[in-house]
PDB file of C-alpha atoms and ligand atoms in Angstrom:
ATOM      1  CA  MET A  44       0.616  17.128 -12.016  1.00  0.00           C
ATOM      2  CA  LYS A  45      -2.050  15.160 -10.108  1.00  0.00           C
ATOM      3  CA  THR A  46      -2.147  16.042  -6.420  1.00  0.00           C
ATOM      4  CA  THR A  47      -4.419  13.529  -4.694  1.00  0.00           C
ATOM      5  CA  ILE A  48      -3.606   9.975  -5.714  1.00  0.00           C
ATOM      6  CA  VAL A  49      -5.081   6.739  -4.402  1.00  0.00           C
ATOM      7  CA  LEU A  50      -2.775   3.726  -4.828  1.00  0.00           C
ATOM      8  CA  LEU A  51      -4.962   0.693  -5.514  1.00  0.00           C
ATOM      9  CA  GLY A  52      -4.039  -2.930  -6.019  1.00  0.00           C
ATOM     10  CA  PRO A  53      -3.750  -6.260  -4.268  1.00  0.00           C
ATOM     11  CA  PRO A  54      -1.226  -7.010  -1.511  1.00  0.00           C
ATOM     12  CA  GLY A  55       2.242  -7.087  -3.047  1.00  0.00           C
ATOM     13  CA  ALA A  56       1.278  -5.248  -6.249  1.00  0.00           C
ATOM     14  CA  GLY A  57       3.949  -2.600  -5.645  1.00  0.00           C
ATOM     15  CA  LYS A  58       1.973   0.238  -4.049  1.00  0.00           C
ATOM     16  CA  GLY A  59       4.670   0.832  -1.431  1.00  0.00           C
ATOM     17  CA  THR A  60       7.551   0.375  -3.903  1.00  0.00           C
ATOM     18  CA  GLN A  61       6.161   2.796  -6.489  1.00  0.00           C
ATOM     19  CA  GLY A  62       4.861   5.149  -3.785  1.00  0.00           C
ATOM     20  CA  GLU A  63       8.369   5.392  -2.302  1.00  0.00           C
ATOM     21  CA  LYS A  64       9.762   6.312  -5.739  1.00  0.00           C
ATOM     22  CA  LEU A  65       7.099   8.983  -6.281  1.00  0.00           C
ATOM     23  CA  THR A  66       7.908  10.451  -2.884  1.00  0.00           C
ATOM     24  CA  ASP A  67      11.674  10.465  -3.547  1.00  0.00           C
ATOM     25  CA  GLU A  68      11.362  11.998  -7.017  1.00  0.00           C
ATOM     26  CA  PHE A  69       8.390  14.344  -6.727  1.00  0.00           C
ATOM     27  CA  GLY A  70       8.043  15.036  -2.993  1.00  0.00           C
ATOM     28  CA  TYR A  71       4.595  13.549  -2.480  1.00  0.00           C
ATOM     29  CA  VAL A  72       3.615  12.819   1.099  1.00  0.00           C
ATOM     30  CA  ARG A  73       2.796   9.096   1.323  1.00  0.00           C
ATOM     31  CA  LEU A  74       0.186   8.143   3.874  1.00  0.00           C
ATOM     32  CA  SER A  75       0.232   4.363   4.254  1.00  0.00           C
ATOM     33  CA  THR A  76      -2.448   2.897   6.482  1.00  0.00           C
ATOM     34  CA  GLY A  77      -0.464  -0.353   6.742  1.00  0.00           C
ATOM     35  CA  ASP A  78       2.670   1.484   7.985  1.00  0.00           C
ATOM     36  CA  MET A  79       0.598   3.520  10.463  1.00  0.00           C
ATOM     37  CA  LEU A  80      -1.120   0.416  11.809  1.00  0.00           C
ATOM     38  CA  ARG A  81       2.144  -1.537  12.145  1.00  0.00           C
ATOM     39  CA  GLU A  82       3.670   1.371  14.060  1.00  0.00           C
ATOM     40  CA  ALA A  83       0.628   1.479  16.341  1.00  0.00           C
ATOM     41  CA  VAL A  84       1.001  -2.268  16.995  1.00  0.00           C
ATOM     42  CA  ARG A  85       4.736  -1.867  17.748  1.00  0.00           C
ATOM     43  CA  ASN A  86       4.020   0.996  20.156  1.00  0.00           C
ATOM     44  CA  GLY A  87       1.172  -0.875  21.854  1.00  0.00           C
ATOM     45  CA  THR A  88      -1.321   2.003  21.408  1.00  0.00           C
ATOM     46  CA  GLU A  89      -5.081   1.502  21.767  1.00  0.00           C
ATOM     47  CA  LEU A  90      -5.399   1.496  17.975  1.00  0.00           C
ATOM     48  CA  GLY A  91      -2.586  -1.058  17.688  1.00  0.00           C
ATOM     49  CA  LYS A  92      -4.177  -3.363  20.261  1.00  0.00           C
ATOM     50  CA  LYS A  93      -7.500  -3.266  18.413  1.00  0.00           C
ATOM     51  CA  ALA A  94      -5.955  -3.666  14.939  1.00  0.00           C
ATOM     52  CA  LYS A  95      -3.485  -6.485  15.649  1.00  0.00           C
ATOM     53  CA  GLU A  96      -5.835  -9.471  15.547  1.00  0.00           C
ATOM     54  CA  TYR A  97      -7.326  -8.368  12.210  1.00  0.00           C
ATOM     55  CA  MET A  98      -3.904  -7.763  10.662  1.00  0.00           C
ATOM     56  CA  ASP A  99      -2.486 -11.080  11.887  1.00  0.00           C
ATOM     57  CA  ALA A 100      -5.426 -12.872  10.274  1.00  0.00           C
ATOM     58  CA  GLY A 101      -5.040 -10.956   7.000  1.00  0.00           C
ATOM     59  CA  ALA A 102      -8.463  -9.358   7.504  1.00  0.00           C
ATOM     60  CA  LEU A 103      -9.391  -5.693   7.142  1.00  0.00           C
ATOM     61  CA  VAL A 104      -9.336  -3.512  10.247  1.00  0.00           C
ATOM     62  CA  PRO A 105     -12.879  -2.135  10.834  1.00  0.00           C
ATOM     63  CA  ASN A 106     -13.750   0.966   8.805  1.00  0.00           C
ATOM     64  CA  ASP A 107     -14.517   3.099  11.873  1.00  0.00           C
ATOM     65  CA  LEU A 108     -10.929   2.732  13.152  1.00  0.00           C
ATOM     66  CA  ILE A 109      -9.402   3.647   9.788  1.00  0.00           C
ATOM     67  CA  ILE A 110     -11.668   6.427   8.522  1.00  0.00           C
ATOM     68  CA  GLY A 111     -11.253   8.742  11.528  1.00  0.00           C
ATOM     69  CA  LEU A 112      -7.477   8.218  11.556  1.00  0.00           C
ATOM     70  CA  MET A 113      -7.091   9.003   7.852  1.00  0.00           C
ATOM     71  CA  LYS A 114      -9.339  12.054   7.900  1.00  0.00           C
ATOM     72  CA  GLU A 115      -7.093  13.536  10.622  1.00  0.00           C
ATOM     73  CA  LYS A 116      -3.852  12.729   8.756  1.00  0.00           C
ATOM     74  CA  ILE A 117      -5.149  14.068   5.444  1.00  0.00           C
ATOM     75  CA  LYS A 118      -6.011  17.412   7.051  1.00  0.00           C
ATOM     76  CA  GLU A 119      -2.350  17.859   8.041  1.00  0.00           C
ATOM     77  CA  VAL A 120      -1.001  17.487   4.477  1.00  0.00           C
ATOM     78  CA  ASP A 121      -0.243  20.529   2.374  1.00  0.00           C
ATOM     79  CA  GLY A 122       0.495  19.594  -1.265  1.00  0.00           C
ATOM     80  CA  GLY A 123       0.570  16.323  -3.200  1.00  0.00           C
ATOM     81  CA  VAL A 124      -0.540  13.237  -1.302  1.00  0.00           C
ATOM     82  CA  LEU A 125      -0.401   9.508  -2.013  1.00  0.00           C
ATOM     83  CA  LEU A 126      -2.937   7.379  -0.190  1.00  0.00           C
ATOM     84  CA  ASP A 127      -1.372   3.912   0.042  1.00  0.00           C
ATOM     85  CA  GLY A 128      -3.746   1.228   1.309  1.00  0.00           C
ATOM     86  CA  PHE A 129      -6.616   3.666   1.708  1.00  0.00           C
ATOM     87  CA  THR A 130      -9.233   3.375   0.374  1.00  0.00           C
ATOM     88  CA  ARG A 131      -9.981  -0.333   0.642  1.00  0.00           C
ATOM     89  CA  THR A 132     -13.764  -0.533   0.877  1.00  0.00           C
ATOM     90  CA  VAL A 133     -16.580   1.399  -0.773  1.00  0.00           C
ATOM     91  CA  GLU A 134     -17.460   2.854   2.644  1.00  0.00           C
ATOM     92  CA  GLN A 135     -13.898   4.232   2.977  1.00  0.00           C
ATOM     93  CA  ALA A 136     -14.045   5.638  -0.560  1.00  0.00           C
ATOM     94  CA  ASP A 137     -17.331   7.433   0.193  1.00  0.00           C
ATOM     95  CA  ALA A 138     -15.849   8.833   3.417  1.00  0.00           C
ATOM     96  CA  LEU A 139     -12.749  10.080   1.570  1.00  0.00           C
ATOM     97  CA  GLY A 140     -14.956  11.687  -1.075  1.00  0.00           C
ATOM     98  CA  GLU A 141     -16.569  13.800   1.668  1.00  0.00           C
ATOM     99  CA  VAL A 142     -13.261  15.486   2.530  1.00  0.00           C
ATOM    100  CA  MET A 143     -11.195  15.359  -0.639  1.00  0.00           C
ATOM    101  CA  LYS A 144     -11.468  15.056  -4.407  1.00  0.00           C
ATOM    102  CA  VAL A 145      -9.385  12.183  -5.785  1.00  0.00           C
ATOM    103  CA  ASP A 146      -7.509  13.213  -8.984  1.00  0.00           C
ATOM    104  CA  LEU A 147      -6.160   9.801  -9.858  1.00  0.00           C
ATOM    105  CA  ALA A 148      -6.631   6.200  -8.738  1.00  0.00           C
ATOM    106  CA  LEU A 149      -3.605   4.182  -9.867  1.00  0.00           C
ATOM    107  CA  ASN A 150      -4.484   0.517 -10.071  1.00  0.00           C
ATOM    108  CA  PHE A 151      -1.453  -1.814 -10.037  1.00  0.00           C
ATOM    109  CA  ASP A 152      -2.482  -5.021 -11.779  1.00  0.00           C
ATOM    110  CA  VAL A 153      -0.540  -8.228 -10.980  1.00  0.00           C
ATOM    111  CA  PRO A 154      -1.679 -11.898 -11.136  1.00  0.00           C
ATOM    112  CA  ASP A 155      -2.139 -13.682  -7.784  1.00  0.00           C
ATOM    113  CA  GLU A 156       0.622 -16.301  -8.407  1.00  0.00           C
ATOM    114  CA  GLU A 157       3.255 -13.579  -8.689  1.00  0.00           C
ATOM    115  CA  LEU A 158       1.925 -11.776  -5.607  1.00  0.00           C
ATOM    116  CA  ILE A 159       2.454 -14.825  -3.400  1.00  0.00           C
ATOM    117  CA  SER A 160       6.084 -15.122  -4.446  1.00  0.00           C
ATOM    118  CA  ARG A 161       6.689 -11.376  -4.057  1.00  0.00           C
ATOM    119  CA  LEU A 162       5.239 -11.236  -0.555  1.00  0.00           C
ATOM    120  CA  THR A 163       6.833 -14.330   0.901  1.00  0.00           C
ATOM    121  CA  GLN A 164      10.255 -12.981  -0.212  1.00  0.00           C
ATOM    122  CA  ARG A 165       9.683  -9.399   0.903  1.00  0.00           C
ATOM    123  CA  ARG A 166      11.756  -7.876   3.694  1.00  0.00           C
ATOM    124  CA  SER A 167      10.778  -4.557   5.281  1.00  0.00           C
ATOM    125  CA  CYS A 168      12.508  -1.900   7.352  1.00  0.00           C
ATOM    126  CA  PRO A 169      10.710  -1.224  10.662  1.00  0.00           C
ATOM    127  CA  ASP A 170      12.385   2.193  10.993  1.00  0.00           C
ATOM    128  CA  CYS A 171      11.804   3.924   7.626  1.00  0.00           C
ATOM    129  CA  ASN A 172       9.309   1.461   6.017  1.00  0.00           C
ATOM    130  CA  ALA A 173      11.490   0.863   2.925  1.00  0.00           C
ATOM    131  CA  VAL A 174      10.734  -2.451   1.190  1.00  0.00           C
ATOM    132  CA  TYR A 175      13.122  -4.982  -0.346  1.00  0.00           C
ATOM    133  CA  HIS A 176      12.885  -8.381  -2.030  1.00  0.00           C
ATOM    134  CA  LEU A 177      15.312 -11.265  -1.596  1.00  0.00           C
ATOM    135  CA  VAL A 178      15.735 -11.594  -5.385  1.00  0.00           C
ATOM    136  CA  THR A 179      14.441  -8.540  -7.270  1.00  0.00           C
ATOM    137  CA  LYS A 180      15.389  -5.730  -4.889  1.00  0.00           C
ATOM    138  CA  LYS A 181      18.179  -6.858  -2.612  1.00  0.00           C
ATOM    139  CA  PRO A 182      19.650  -4.510  -0.032  1.00  0.00           C
ATOM    140  CA  LYS A 183      23.342  -3.719  -0.579  1.00  0.00           C
ATOM    141  CA  GLN A 184      24.194  -5.484   2.688  1.00  0.00           C
ATOM    142  CA  ASP A 185      22.168  -8.583   3.672  1.00  0.00           C
ATOM    143  CA  GLY A 186      19.489  -7.813   6.264  1.00  0.00           C
ATOM    144  CA  ILE A 187      20.300  -4.089   6.512  1.00  0.00           C
ATOM    145  CA  CYS A 188      18.251  -1.195   5.117  1.00  0.00           C
ATOM    146  CA  ASP A 189      20.147   0.841   2.465  1.00  0.00           C
ATOM    147  CA  LYS A 190      18.347   4.016   3.453  1.00  0.00           C
ATOM    148  CA  CYS A 191      18.642   4.131   7.236  1.00  0.00           C
ATOM    149  CA  GLY A 192      20.670   1.108   8.394  1.00  0.00           C
ATOM    150  CA  GLY A 193      17.616  -0.477  10.102  1.00  0.00           C
ATOM    151  CA  LYS A 194      17.499  -4.256  10.627  1.00  0.00           C
ATOM    152  CA  LEU A 195      15.190  -5.783   7.995  1.00  0.00           C
ATOM    153  CA  TYR A 196      12.426  -8.169   9.072  1.00  0.00           C
ATOM    154  CA  GLN A 197       9.684 -10.316   7.559  1.00  0.00           C
ATOM    155  CA  ARG A 198       6.179  -9.012   8.230  1.00  0.00           C
ATOM    156  CA  ASP A 199       4.006 -11.456  10.222  1.00  0.00           C
ATOM    157  CA  ASP A 200       1.295 -11.231   7.558  1.00  0.00           C
ATOM    158  CA  ASP A 201       3.730 -12.187   4.748  1.00  0.00           C
ATOM    159  CA  LYS A 202       3.555 -15.901   5.584  1.00  0.00           C
ATOM    160  CA  GLU A 203       1.958 -17.901   2.784  1.00  0.00           C
ATOM    161  CA  SER A 204      -1.279 -18.880   4.600  1.00  0.00           C
ATOM    162  CA  THR A 205      -1.986 -15.271   5.635  1.00  0.00           C
ATOM    163  CA  VAL A 206      -1.087 -13.972   2.176  1.00  0.00           C
ATOM    164  CA  LYS A 207      -3.758 -16.237   0.643  1.00  0.00           C
ATOM    165  CA  ASN A 208      -6.346 -14.844   3.028  1.00  0.00           C
ATOM    166  CA  ARG A 209      -5.305 -11.254   2.252  1.00  0.00           C
ATOM    167  CA  LEU A 210      -5.781 -11.957  -1.450  1.00  0.00           C
ATOM    168  CA  GLU A 211      -9.297 -13.298  -0.850  1.00  0.00           C
ATOM    169  CA  VAL A 212     -10.142 -10.251   1.233  1.00  0.00           C
ATOM    170  CA  TYR A 213      -8.786  -8.012  -1.530  1.00  0.00           C
ATOM    171  CA  HIS A 214     -10.896  -9.660  -4.248  1.00  0.00           C
ATOM    172  CA  LYS A 215     -14.055  -9.444  -2.147  1.00  0.00           C
ATOM    173  CA  ASN A 216     -13.762  -5.983  -0.560  1.00  0.00           C
ATOM    174  CA  THR A 217     -11.261  -3.866  -2.466  1.00  0.00           C
ATOM    175  CA  GLN A 218     -11.503  -4.960  -6.099  1.00  0.00           C
ATOM    176  CA  PRO A 219     -14.969  -3.307  -6.380  1.00  0.00           C
ATOM    177  CA  LEU A 220     -13.143   0.036  -6.021  1.00  0.00           C
ATOM    178  CA  ILE A 221     -11.759  -0.428  -9.526  1.00  0.00           C
ATOM    179  CA  ASP A 222     -15.297   0.087 -10.918  1.00  0.00           C
ATOM    180  CA  TYR A 223     -15.962   2.782  -8.328  1.00  0.00           C
ATOM    181  CA  TYR A 224     -13.068   4.974  -9.494  1.00  0.00           C
ATOM    182  CA  GLU A 225     -13.582   4.096 -13.157  1.00  0.00           C
ATOM    183  CA  LYS A 226     -17.120   5.507 -12.921  1.00  0.00           C
ATOM    184  CA  LYS A 227     -15.637   8.678 -11.467  1.00  0.00           C
ATOM    185  CA  GLY A 228     -13.327   8.922 -14.507  1.00  0.00           C
ATOM    186  CA  VAL A 229     -10.079   8.895 -12.496  1.00  0.00           C
ATOM    187  CA  LEU A 230      -8.875   5.287 -12.861  1.00  0.00           C
ATOM    188  CA  VAL A 231      -5.627   4.358 -14.624  1.00  0.00           C
ATOM    189  CA  THR A 232      -4.672   0.661 -14.597  1.00  0.00           C
ATOM    190  CA  ILE A 233      -0.973  -0.144 -14.866  1.00  0.00           C
ATOM    191  CA  PRO A 234       0.044  -3.705 -15.785  1.00  0.00           C
ATOM    192  CA  SER A 235       2.637  -4.172 -13.043  1.00  0.00           C
ATOM    193  CA  THR A 236       4.714  -7.219 -13.832  1.00  0.00           C
ATOM    194  CA  GLY A 237       8.228  -6.540 -15.104  1.00  0.00           C
ATOM    195  CA  ALA A 238      11.033  -4.352 -13.832  1.00  0.00           C
ATOM    196  CA  ILE A 239      10.286  -1.855 -11.067  1.00  0.00           C
ATOM    197  CA  ASP A 240      11.833   1.020 -13.081  1.00  0.00           C
ATOM    198  CA  GLU A 241       9.807   0.188 -16.200  1.00  0.00           C
ATOM    199  CA  ILE A 242       6.620   0.299 -14.158  1.00  0.00           C
ATOM    200  CA  PHE A 243       7.726   3.613 -12.682  1.00  0.00           C
ATOM    201  CA  GLU A 244       7.987   5.089 -16.210  1.00  0.00           C
ATOM    202  CA  LYS A 245       4.288   4.265 -16.725  1.00  0.00           C
ATOM    203  CA  VAL A 246       3.448   5.724 -13.327  1.00  0.00           C
ATOM    204  CA  LYS A 247       5.206   8.981 -14.210  1.00  0.00           C
ATOM    205  CA  LYS A 248       3.127   9.310 -17.399  1.00  0.00           C
ATOM    206  CA  ALA A 249      -0.085   8.672 -15.461  1.00  0.00           C
ATOM    207  CA  ILE A 250       0.521  11.418 -12.907  1.00  0.00           C
ATOM    208  CA  GLN A 251       1.124  14.171 -15.498  1.00  0.00           C
TER     209      GLN A 251
HETATM  210  P1  AP5 B 504      -0.824  -2.928   3.894  1.00  0.00           P
HETATM  211  O1  AP5 B 504       0.456  -2.699   4.595  1.00  0.00           O
HETATM  212  O2  AP5 B 504      -1.484  -1.804   3.182  1.00  0.00           O
HETATM  213  O3  AP5 B 504      -0.615  -4.167   2.946  1.00  0.00           O
HETATM  214  P2  AP5 B 504      -1.148  -4.494   1.479  1.00  0.00           P
HETATM  215  O4  AP5 B 504      -2.156  -3.656   0.831  1.00  0.00           O
HETATM  216  O5  AP5 B 504      -1.511  -5.902   1.644  1.00  0.00           O
HETATM  217  O6  AP5 B 504       0.039  -4.136   0.606  1.00  0.00           O
HETATM  218  P3  AP5 B 504       1.483  -4.543   0.777  1.00  0.00           P
HETATM  219  O7  AP5 B 504       2.226  -3.581   1.652  1.00  0.00           O
HETATM  220  O8  AP5 B 504       1.564  -5.992   1.216  1.00  0.00           O
HETATM  221  O9  AP5 B 504       1.996  -4.540  -0.721  1.00  0.00           O
HETATM  222  P4  AP5 B 504       2.417  -3.380  -1.721  1.00  0.00           P
HETATM  223  O10 AP5 B 504       1.424  -3.289  -2.820  1.00  0.00           O
HETATM  224  O11 AP5 B 504       2.762  -2.114  -0.999  1.00  0.00           O
HETATM  225  O12 AP5 B 504       3.718  -4.067  -2.324  1.00  0.00           O
HETATM  226  P5  AP5 B 504       5.271  -3.710  -2.132  1.00  0.00           P
HETATM  227  O13 AP5 B 504       5.601  -2.466  -2.858  1.00  0.00           O
HETATM  228  O14 AP5 B 504       5.682  -3.817  -0.695  1.00  0.00           O
HETATM  229  O15 AP5 B 504      -1.916  -3.508   4.917  1.00  0.00           O
HETATM  230  C1  AP5 B 504      -1.603  -4.496   5.878  1.00  0.00           C
HETATM  231  C2  AP5 B 504      -2.824  -4.792   6.738  1.00  0.00           C
HETATM  232  O16 AP5 B 504      -3.243  -3.593   7.438  1.00  0.00           O
HETATM  233  C3  AP5 B 504      -4.076  -5.246   5.969  1.00  0.00           C
HETATM  234  O17 AP5 B 504      -4.079  -6.632   5.722  1.00  0.00           O
HETATM  235  C4  AP5 B 504      -5.194  -4.814   6.939  1.00  0.00           C
HETATM  236  O18 AP5 B 504      -5.311  -5.724   8.013  1.00  0.00           O
HETATM  237  C5  AP5 B 504      -4.676  -3.498   7.497  1.00  0.00           C
HETATM  238  N1  AP5 B 504      -5.110  -2.324   6.708  1.00  0.00           N
HETATM  239  C6  AP5 B 504      -4.302  -1.467   6.006  1.00  0.00           C
HETATM  240  N2  AP5 B 504      -5.034  -0.506   5.419  1.00  0.00           N
HETATM  241  C7  AP5 B 504      -6.333  -0.749   5.740  1.00  0.00           C
HETATM  242  C8  AP5 B 504      -7.555  -0.116   5.407  1.00  0.00           C
HETATM  243  N3  AP5 B 504      -7.589   0.977   4.621  1.00  0.00           N
HETATM  244  N4  AP5 B 504      -8.697  -0.645   5.890  1.00  0.00           N
HETATM  245  C9  AP5 B 504      -8.680  -1.734   6.694  1.00  0.00           C
HETATM  246  N5  AP5 B 504      -7.552  -2.395   7.046  1.00  0.00           N
HETATM  247  C10 AP5 B 504      -6.382  -1.907   6.567  1.00  0.00           C
HETATM  248  O19 AP5 B 504       5.933  -4.925  -2.952  1.00  0.00           O
HETATM  249  C11 AP5 B 504       5.841  -6.260  -2.468  1.00  0.00           C
HETATM  250  C12 AP5 B 504       7.153  -7.007  -2.750  1.00  0.00           C
HETATM  251  O20 AP5 B 504       7.321  -7.138  -4.161  1.00  0.00           O
HETATM  252  C13 AP5 B 504       8.414  -6.270  -2.244  1.00  0.00           C
HETATM  253  O21 AP5 B 504       9.330  -7.241  -1.811  1.00  0.00           O
HETATM  254  C14 AP5 B 504       8.954  -5.554  -3.501  1.00  0.00           C
HETATM  255  O22 AP5 B 504      10.358  -5.364  -3.447  1.00  0.00           O
HETATM  256  C15 AP5 B 504       8.532  -6.522  -4.603  1.00  0.00           C
HETATM  257  N6  AP5 B 504       8.230  -5.871  -5.871  1.00  0.00           N
HETATM  258  C16 AP5 B 504       7.581  -4.695  -6.069  1.00  0.00           C
HETATM  259  N7  AP5 B 504       7.462  -4.433  -7.386  1.00  0.00           N
HETATM  260  C17 AP5 B 504       8.034  -5.505  -8.032  1.00  0.00           C
HETATM  261  C18 AP5 B 504       8.213  -5.832  -9.399  1.00  0.00           C
HETATM  262  N8  AP5 B 504       7.809  -5.024 -10.376  1.00  0.00           N
HETATM  263  N9  AP5 B 504       8.819  -7.014  -9.707  1.00  0.00           N
HETATM  264  C19 AP5 B 504       9.251  -7.852  -8.727  1.00  0.00           C
HETATM  265  N10 AP5 B 504       9.121  -7.587  -7.396  1.00  0.00           N
HETATM  266  C20 AP5 B 504       8.515  -6.421  -7.066  1.00  0.00           C
END
């Protein structure tokens, strides 16, 4: 089974959703830069204060803030790891390559029109980071997380105008990583429209 997996794909492609399933079923440790940054913002740390304005605008947080943070977190992991939201620029990918060999880059491919509808209807748990959708993945009780009972909220950057900016940023800065990992021979692209469980079946084949 692959041990170091980069989850690639535009905002809303299902990196968090599929990453959560891989963690539940196979015990991978999921390191999500987005979750870490949102926690830092909530806690008002130095990192959070610096990152907030970029995140609110749908822009990327500067590489120097992210690379150091991720190198530290990666060192602490023993066993299979999912990198969700990292890497996002060629500079980040080069920096990761210095400390770790990537076994698999899973690229979740979804058209932009579907991403906008997925993100504007997403609800997230601030306590355990589980993600839901108002239509395709409803919580059992409205507004309450199935896993931990947390009160679900809408992320500030899931408003339509910010989502459009995030998609532009993705196409400009992160899409080039598809070629980057293809050249390294580790890329698997998964067409990711359709049912969450059907996509997970393809993911399971890819990690073998
Ligand atoms: P981050 O939190 O990483 O956001 P993102 O990459 O934009 O990804 P998302 O979390 O929005 O989407 P996802 O692919 O995980 O989709 P999900 O599974 O939730 O980053 C946020 C910000 O932090 C960035 O904008 C940037 O500012 C900063 N940042 C983070 N990392 C950085 C880095 N490395 N460098 C610089 N800055 C960084 O699914 C979305 C919705 O769709 C959910 O509602 C879900 O239920 C639903 N859904 C999932 N699959 C399906 C399906 N098959 N059918 C229907 N609905 C589905």
